PDB file of C-alpha atoms in Angstrom:
ATOM      1  CA  UNK A   1     -75.526 -77.759 -32.715  1.00 64.00           C
ATOM      2  CA  UNK A   2     -76.498 -75.174 -30.120  1.00 73.00           C
ATOM      3  CA  UNK A   3     -75.005 -77.317 -27.336  1.00 74.00           C
ATOM      4  CA  UNK A   4     -71.847 -77.936 -29.382  1.00 67.00           C
ATOM      5  CA  UNK A   5     -71.232 -74.287 -30.203  1.00 75.00           C
ATOM      6  CA  UNK A   6     -72.284 -73.150 -26.724  1.00 78.00           C
ATOM      7  CA  UNK A   7     -69.795 -75.541 -25.146  1.00 79.00           C
ATOM      8  CA  UNK A   8     -67.116 -74.438 -27.595  1.00 76.00           C
ATOM      9  CA  UNK A   9     -67.756 -70.764 -26.792  1.00 81.00           C
ATOM     10  CA  UNK A  10     -67.538 -71.422 -23.038  1.00 84.00           C
ATOM     11  CA  UNK A  11     -64.318 -73.382 -23.533  1.00 79.00           C
ATOM     12  CA  UNK A  12     -62.771 -70.559 -25.587  1.00 78.00           C
ATOM     13  CA  UNK A  13     -63.674 -67.982 -22.931  1.00 81.00           C
ATOM     14  CA  UNK A  14     -62.255 -70.150 -20.129  1.00 78.00           C
ATOM     15  CA  UNK A  15     -59.016 -70.922 -21.968  1.00 76.00           C
ATOM     16  CA  UNK A  16     -58.564 -67.274 -22.926  1.00 72.00           C
ATOM     17  CA  UNK A  17     -59.134 -66.177 -19.340  1.00 73.00           C
ATOM     18  CA  UNK A  18     -56.746 -68.742 -17.877  1.00 69.00           C
ATOM     19  CA  UNK A  19     -54.028 -68.070 -20.458  1.00 63.00           C
ATOM     20  CA  UNK A  20     -54.340 -64.323 -20.034  1.00 63.00           C
ATOM     21  CA  UNK A  21     -53.638 -64.712 -16.316  1.00 61.00           C
ATOM     22  CA  UNK A  22     -50.953 -67.378 -16.657  1.00 56.00           C
ATOM     23  CA  UNK A  23     -48.834 -65.812 -19.393  1.00 56.00           C
ATOM     24  CA  UNK A  24     -47.235 -62.456 -19.771  1.00 60.00           C
ATOM     25  CA  UNK A  25     -44.773 -60.710 -22.064  1.00 64.00           C
ATOM     26  CA  UNK A  26     -43.299 -62.442 -25.107  1.00 69.00           C
ATOM     27  CA  UNK A  27     -44.911 -65.788 -24.332  1.00 70.00           C
ATOM     28  CA  UNK A  28     -48.342 -64.184 -24.196  1.00 71.00           C
ATOM     29  CA  UNK A  29     -47.818 -62.422 -27.508  1.00 75.00           C
ATOM     30  CA  UNK A  30     -46.771 -65.689 -29.167  1.00 78.00           C
ATOM     31  CA  UNK A  31     -49.843 -67.490 -27.782  1.00 76.00           C
ATOM     32  CA  UNK A  32     -52.094 -64.730 -29.052  1.00 77.00           C
ATOM     33  CA  UNK A  33     -50.613 -64.972 -32.532  1.00 82.00           C
ATOM     34  CA  UNK A  34     -50.961 -68.757 -32.507  1.00 84.00           C
ATOM     35  CA  UNK A  35     -54.591 -68.374 -31.499  1.00 82.00           C
ATOM     36  CA  UNK A  36     -55.220 -65.881 -34.280  1.00 86.00           C
ATOM     37  CA  UNK A  37     -53.639 -68.171 -36.875  1.00 89.00           C
ATOM     38  CA  UNK A  38     -55.565 -71.266 -35.788  1.00 87.00           C
ATOM     39  CA  UNK A  39     -58.762 -69.230 -35.473  1.00 86.00           C
ATOM     40  CA  UNK A  40     -58.323 -67.974 -39.031  1.00 89.00           C
ATOM     41  CA  UNK A  41     -57.739 -71.523 -40.267  1.00 90.00           C
ATOM     42  CA  UNK A  42     -60.897 -72.692 -38.485  1.00 86.00           C
ATOM     43  CA  UNK A  43     -62.956 -69.816 -39.911  1.00 89.00           C
ATOM     44  CA  UNK A  44     -61.710 -70.560 -43.439  1.00 89.00           C
ATOM     45  CA  UNK A  45     -62.989 -74.129 -43.101  1.00 89.00           C
ATOM     46  CA  UNK A  46     -66.520 -72.807 -42.621  1.00 86.00           C
ATOM     47  CA  UNK A  47     -66.225 -70.047 -45.210  1.00 88.00           C
ATOM     48  CA  UNK A  48     -65.466 -72.762 -47.744  1.00 89.00           C
ATOM     49  CA  UNK A  49     -68.521 -74.666 -46.491  1.00 87.00           C
ATOM     50  CA  UNK A  50     -70.583 -71.644 -47.522  1.00 86.00           C
ATOM     51  CA  UNK A  51     -69.118 -71.868 -51.014  1.00 88.00           C
ATOM     52  CA  UNK A  52     -70.020 -75.564 -51.129  1.00 86.00           C
ATOM     53  CA  UNK A  53     -73.572 -74.700 -50.070  1.00 86.00           C
ATOM     54  CA  UNK A  54     -73.950 -72.523 -53.164  1.00 86.00           C
ATOM     55  CA  UNK A  55     -72.223 -74.972 -55.518  1.00 86.00           C
ATOM     56  CA  UNK A  56     -73.945 -78.225 -54.429  1.00 77.00           C
ATOM     57  CA  UNK A  57     -77.669 -78.315 -55.266  1.00 78.00           C
ATOM     58  CA  UNK A  58     -78.515 -81.231 -52.937  1.00 80.00           C
ATOM     59  CA  UNK A  59     -76.239 -80.137 -50.043  1.00 82.00           C
ATOM     60  CA  UNK A  60     -75.056 -83.702 -49.287  1.00 84.00           C
ATOM     61  CA  UNK A  61     -71.452 -82.573 -49.241  1.00 84.00           C
ATOM     62  CA  UNK A  62     -71.959 -79.090 -47.744  1.00 84.00           C
ATOM     63  CA  UNK A  63     -73.969 -80.341 -44.755  1.00 84.00           C
ATOM     64  CA  UNK A  64     -73.060 -84.029 -44.645  1.00 86.00           C
ATOM     65  CA  UNK A  65     -69.470 -84.994 -45.310  1.00 91.00           C
ATOM     66  CA  UNK A  66     -67.648 -81.652 -45.284  1.00 91.00           C
ATOM     67  CA  UNK A  67     -68.549 -80.289 -41.824  1.00 91.00           C
ATOM     68  CA  UNK A  68     -67.749 -83.645 -40.236  1.00 91.00           C
ATOM     69  CA  UNK A  69     -64.312 -84.163 -41.764  1.00 94.00           C
ATOM     70  CA  UNK A  70     -62.968 -80.754 -42.857  1.00 94.00           C
ATOM     71  CA  UNK A  71     -62.054 -79.529 -39.352  1.00 92.00           C
ATOM     72  CA  UNK A  72     -60.258 -82.798 -38.679  1.00 94.00           C
ATOM     73  CA  UNK A  73     -58.325 -82.718 -41.939  1.00 95.00           C
ATOM     74  CA  UNK A  74     -57.555 -79.003 -42.280  1.00 94.00           C
ATOM     75  CA  UNK A  75     -57.061 -77.949 -38.659  1.00 92.00           C
ATOM     76  CA  UNK A  76     -55.519 -81.330 -37.804  1.00 93.00           C
ATOM     77  CA  UNK A  77     -52.950 -80.969 -40.580  1.00 95.00           C
ATOM     78  CA  UNK A  78     -52.059 -77.457 -39.417  1.00 94.00           C
ATOM     79  CA  UNK A  79     -51.760 -78.681 -35.822  1.00 93.00           C
ATOM     80  CA  UNK A  80     -49.626 -81.648 -36.901  1.00 95.00           C
ATOM     81  CA  UNK A  81     -47.255 -79.332 -38.747  1.00 93.00           C
ATOM     82  CA  UNK A  82     -47.103 -76.924 -35.826  1.00 93.00           C
ATOM     83  CA  UNK A  83     -46.426 -79.660 -33.275  1.00 93.00           C
ATOM     84  CA  UNK A  84     -43.828 -81.262 -35.540  1.00 94.00           C
ATOM     85  CA  UNK A  85     -42.008 -77.926 -35.781  1.00 92.00           C
ATOM     86  CA  UNK A  86     -42.032 -77.745 -31.977  1.00 92.00           C
ATOM     87  CA  UNK A  87     -40.693 -81.340 -31.875  1.00 93.00           C
ATOM     88  CA  UNK A  88     -43.689 -82.514 -29.862  1.00 91.00           C
ATOM     89  CA  UNK A  89     -44.102 -86.005 -31.280  1.00 91.00           C
ATOM     90  CA  UNK A  90     -47.038 -87.080 -29.140  1.00 89.00           C
ATOM     91  CA  UNK A  91     -49.209 -84.100 -30.066  1.00 90.00           C
ATOM     92  CA  UNK A  92     -48.129 -84.284 -33.709  1.00 94.00           C
ATOM     93  CA  UNK A  93     -49.068 -87.971 -33.801  1.00 94.00           C
ATOM     94  CA  UNK A  94     -52.448 -87.248 -32.214  1.00 93.00           C
ATOM     95  CA  UNK A  95     -53.168 -84.506 -34.773  1.00 94.00           C
ATOM     96  CA  UNK A  96     -52.043 -86.742 -37.624  1.00 96.00           C
ATOM     97  CA  UNK A  97     -54.343 -89.507 -36.363  1.00 96.00           C
ATOM     98  CA  UNK A  98     -57.232 -87.000 -36.492  1.00 95.00           C
ATOM     99  CA  UNK A  99     -56.329 -86.200 -40.108  1.00 96.00           C
ATOM    100  CA  UNK A 100     -56.330 -89.901 -40.999  1.00 97.00           C
ATOM    101  CA  UNK A 101     -59.666 -90.360 -39.207  1.00 96.00           C
ATOM    102  CA  UNK A 102     -61.166 -87.506 -41.234  1.00 96.00           C
ATOM    103  CA  UNK A 103     -59.847 -88.934 -44.490  1.00 96.00           C
ATOM    104  CA  UNK A 104     -61.194 -92.424 -43.739  1.00 96.00           C
ATOM    105  CA  UNK A 105     -64.549 -91.125 -42.471  1.00 96.00           C
ATOM    106  CA  UNK A 106     -65.088 -89.084 -45.636  1.00 94.00           C
ATOM    107  CA  UNK A 107     -65.817 -92.331 -47.504  1.00 95.00           C
ATOM    108  CA  UNK A 108     -68.741 -93.211 -45.185  1.00 94.00           C
ATOM    109  CA  UNK A 109     -71.200 -90.948 -47.024  1.00 90.00           C
ATOM    110  CA  UNK A 110     -73.278 -87.979 -45.845  1.00 89.00           C
ATOM    111  CA  UNK A 111     -75.124 -89.880 -43.092  1.00 86.00           C
ATOM    112  CA  UNK A 112     -72.520 -92.426 -41.987  1.00 93.00           C
ATOM    113  CA  UNK A 113     -69.675 -89.930 -41.729  1.00 93.00           C
ATOM    114  CA  UNK A 114     -70.972 -88.509 -38.449  1.00 92.00           C
ATOM    115  CA  UNK A 115     -71.073 -91.943 -36.818  1.00 93.00           C
ATOM    116  CA  UNK A 116     -67.576 -92.810 -38.010  1.00 94.00           C
ATOM    117  CA  UNK A 117     -66.211 -89.471 -36.798  1.00 93.00           C
ATOM    118  CA  UNK A 118     -68.011 -89.776 -33.448  1.00 91.00           C
ATOM    119  CA  UNK A 119     -66.816 -93.302 -32.724  1.00 93.00           C
ATOM    120  CA  UNK A 120     -63.356 -92.565 -34.150  1.00 94.00           C
ATOM    121  CA  UNK A 121     -62.859 -89.433 -32.071  1.00 92.00           C
ATOM    122  CA  UNK A 122     -64.071 -91.228 -28.973  1.00 92.00           C
ATOM    123  CA  UNK A 123     -61.506 -93.972 -29.573  1.00 93.00           C
ATOM    124  CA  UNK A 124     -58.784 -91.456 -30.396  1.00 93.00           C
ATOM    125  CA  UNK A 125     -59.440 -89.492 -27.205  1.00 90.00           C
ATOM    126  CA  UNK A 126     -59.443 -92.671 -25.106  1.00 92.00           C
ATOM    127  CA  UNK A 127     -56.118 -93.774 -26.616  1.00 92.00           C
ATOM    128  CA  UNK A 128     -54.682 -90.288 -26.066  1.00 88.00           C
ATOM    129  CA  UNK A 129     -55.833 -90.249 -22.436  1.00 89.00           C
ATOM    130  CA  UNK A 130     -54.388 -93.724 -21.841  1.00 90.00           C
ATOM    131  CA  UNK A 131     -51.068 -92.621 -23.346  1.00 87.00           C
ATOM    132  CA  UNK A 132     -50.957 -89.579 -21.056  1.00 86.00           C
ATOM    133  CA  UNK A 133     -51.699 -91.702 -17.994  1.00 90.00           C
ATOM    134  CA  UNK A 134     -49.019 -94.187 -19.011  1.00 89.00           C
ATOM    135  CA  UNK A 135     -46.516 -91.371 -19.580  1.00 84.00           C
ATOM    136  CA  UNK A 136     -47.209 -89.818 -16.164  1.00 87.00           C
ATOM    137  CA  UNK A 137     -46.725 -93.160 -14.412  1.00 89.00           C
ATOM    138  CA  UNK A 138     -43.395 -93.752 -16.133  1.00 79.00           C
TER     139      UNK A 138
END
C-alpha cells in the first residue's frame, strides 16, 4: 500500500506541475475544477469505506471487496459520464469497461476480488494501449 500511494502521490504532483505549466486562463480554471470534482468523488469512496469499517464486524467487505471495486465503479462511472458528455467515445468506453470489471470482480469474494481486478485491469490497459497504437497508425 505504501508503494501504491507513494506512486499515486508522485503521479499527482507530476501531472499538476505539467498541467500548471501547459495551461493558462479559462482552460486552466476548468481543469482545476475538474480535478477538484474528481478528487472529491475519490475521497468520498474512502469516507464510505470508513463507514463500512464501523458497520461490518468482520471487515470482509470494508477491507476486501469494497476497496478493490469501489474506485472502479464509482470513479469509473463518473469518468464515463464526463467523457460521454465531451463526446469522447474511446475514453467513455474505457471507463465503462472499468465499471463492468468492478461489478464482475465484486462477486469473487474478499480474497479473490484483488486477483480478478489485477488481471482485469492489466488486460484492460493492454487493450487500451493496443487501441491507441492502432488509432495512431491509422
